[in-house]
Amino acid sequence: MGADPVSSLAARQKTEVFNRRYGAAIRRLRMEAGLKQSDIAGLTERNLRRVEHGQLAASKSTLQSLANAHGMALEDYLDGLALGVKGA
């Protein structure tokens, strides 16, 4: 028996909404820090743009690159993102 298509759609939609909110928080933090997409070492501008628009989930290495660019420990950067996601 396969997965319930309604449940699968709902789960996919929740993930998409989360990725958009998380991406918006990433973009907001970057812009508040005065960083350009090209300032983030280890990420292409294209991939960062996709993350910021919720089209691509942020991997741990992406988050580490972002934290490094902000001069923050990963844990502190994630705390900042969590506040941004809640405020969105």
GROMACS .gro file of C-alpha atoms in nm:
model
   88
    1MET     CA    1   0.000   0.000   0.000
    2GLY     CA    2   0.142   0.342  -0.102
    3ALA     CA    3   0.162   0.666   0.086
    4ASP     CA    4  -0.152   0.873   0.124
    5PRO     CA    5  -0.129   1.137  -0.153
    6VAL     CA    6  -0.310   1.399   0.057
    7SER     CA    7  -0.068   1.351   0.347
    8SER     CA    8   0.229   1.359   0.109
    9LEU     CA    9   0.108   1.685  -0.047
   10ALA     CA   10   0.048   1.843   0.294
   11ALA     CA   11   0.396   1.741   0.413
   12ARG     CA   12   0.556   1.877   0.096
   13GLN     CA   13   0.369   2.207   0.132
   14LYS     CA   14   0.478   2.240   0.496
   15THR     CA   15   0.838   2.181   0.392
   16GLU     CA   16   0.812   2.442   0.117
   17VAL     CA   17   0.667   2.701   0.357
   18PHE     CA   18   0.940   2.626   0.611
   19ASN     CA   19   1.214   2.655   0.345
   20ARG     CA   20   1.078   2.993   0.231
   21ARG     CA   21   1.062   3.129   0.587
   22TYR     CA   22   1.406   2.991   0.674
   23GLY     CA   23   1.550   3.129   0.351
   24ALA     CA   24   1.399   3.470   0.420
   25ALA     CA   25   1.560   3.469   0.767
   26ILE     CA   26   1.897   3.378   0.611
   27ARG     CA   27   1.864   3.666   0.365
   28ARG     CA   28   1.756   3.910   0.637
   29LEU     CA   29   2.056   3.822   0.856
   30ARG     CA   30   2.293   3.854   0.561
   31MET     CA   31   2.156   4.191   0.461
   32GLU     CA   32   2.155   4.322   0.819
   33ALA     CA   33   2.523   4.229   0.838
   34GLY     CA   34   2.588   4.424   0.518
   35LEU     CA   35   2.704   4.113   0.332
   36LYS     CA   36   2.650   4.051  -0.038
   37GLN     CA   37   2.581   3.705  -0.173
   38SER     CA   38   2.928   3.712  -0.328
   39ASP     CA   39   3.081   3.769   0.019
   40ILE     CA   40   2.992   3.417   0.136
   41ALA     CA   41   3.296   3.195   0.083
   42GLY     CA   42   3.220   2.837  -0.012
   43LEU     CA   43   2.882   2.914  -0.172
   44THR     CA   44   2.794   3.013  -0.523
   45GLU     CA   45   2.566   3.312  -0.556
   46ARG     CA   46   2.319   3.089  -0.742
   47ASN     CA   47   2.295   2.835  -0.461
   48LEU     CA   48   2.268   3.103  -0.195
   49ARG     CA   49   1.992   3.273  -0.394
   50ARG     CA   50   1.808   2.939  -0.418
   51VAL     CA   51   1.841   2.888  -0.041
   52GLU     CA   52   1.723   3.242   0.032
   53HIS     CA   53   1.416   3.194  -0.190
   54GLY     CA   54   1.328   2.858  -0.032
   55GLN     CA   55   1.401   2.659  -0.347
   56LEU     CA   56   1.685   2.467  -0.185
   57ALA     CA   57   1.717   2.352   0.175
   58ALA     CA   58   2.025   2.481   0.356
   59SER     CA   59   2.275   2.204   0.427
   60LYS     CA   60   2.496   2.200   0.734
   61SER     CA   61   2.795   2.307   0.523
   62THR     CA   62   2.592   2.597   0.379
   63LEU     CA   63   2.495   2.708   0.728
   64GLN     CA   64   2.856   2.679   0.843
   65SER     CA   65   2.972   2.896   0.551
   66LEU     CA   66   2.709   3.155   0.639
   67ALA     CA   67   2.805   3.151   1.007
   68ASN     CA   68   3.172   3.195   0.913
   69ALA     CA   69   3.089   3.491   0.688
   70HIS     CA   70   2.903   3.651   0.978
   71GLY     CA   71   3.196   3.587   1.213
   72MET     CA   72   2.975   3.371   1.432
   73ALA     CA   73   2.982   3.021   1.575
   74LEU     CA   74   2.733   2.795   1.399
   75GLU     CA   75   2.521   2.763   1.714
   76ASP     CA   76   2.495   3.142   1.751
   77TYR     CA   77   2.408   3.182   1.384
   78LEU     CA   78   2.134   2.919   1.415
   79ASP     CA   79   1.996   3.100   1.721
   80GLY     CA   80   1.977   3.418   1.513
   81LEU     CA   81   1.799   3.232   1.235
   82ALA     CA   82   1.550   3.083   1.480
   83LEU     CA   83   1.458   3.431   1.599
   84GLY     CA   84   1.420   3.543   1.238
   85VAL     CA   85   1.198   3.249   1.147
   86LYS     CA   86   0.973   3.310   1.449
   87GLY     CA   87   0.945   3.677   1.360
   88ALA     CA   88   0.858   3.613   0.996
   0.00000   0.00000   0.00000
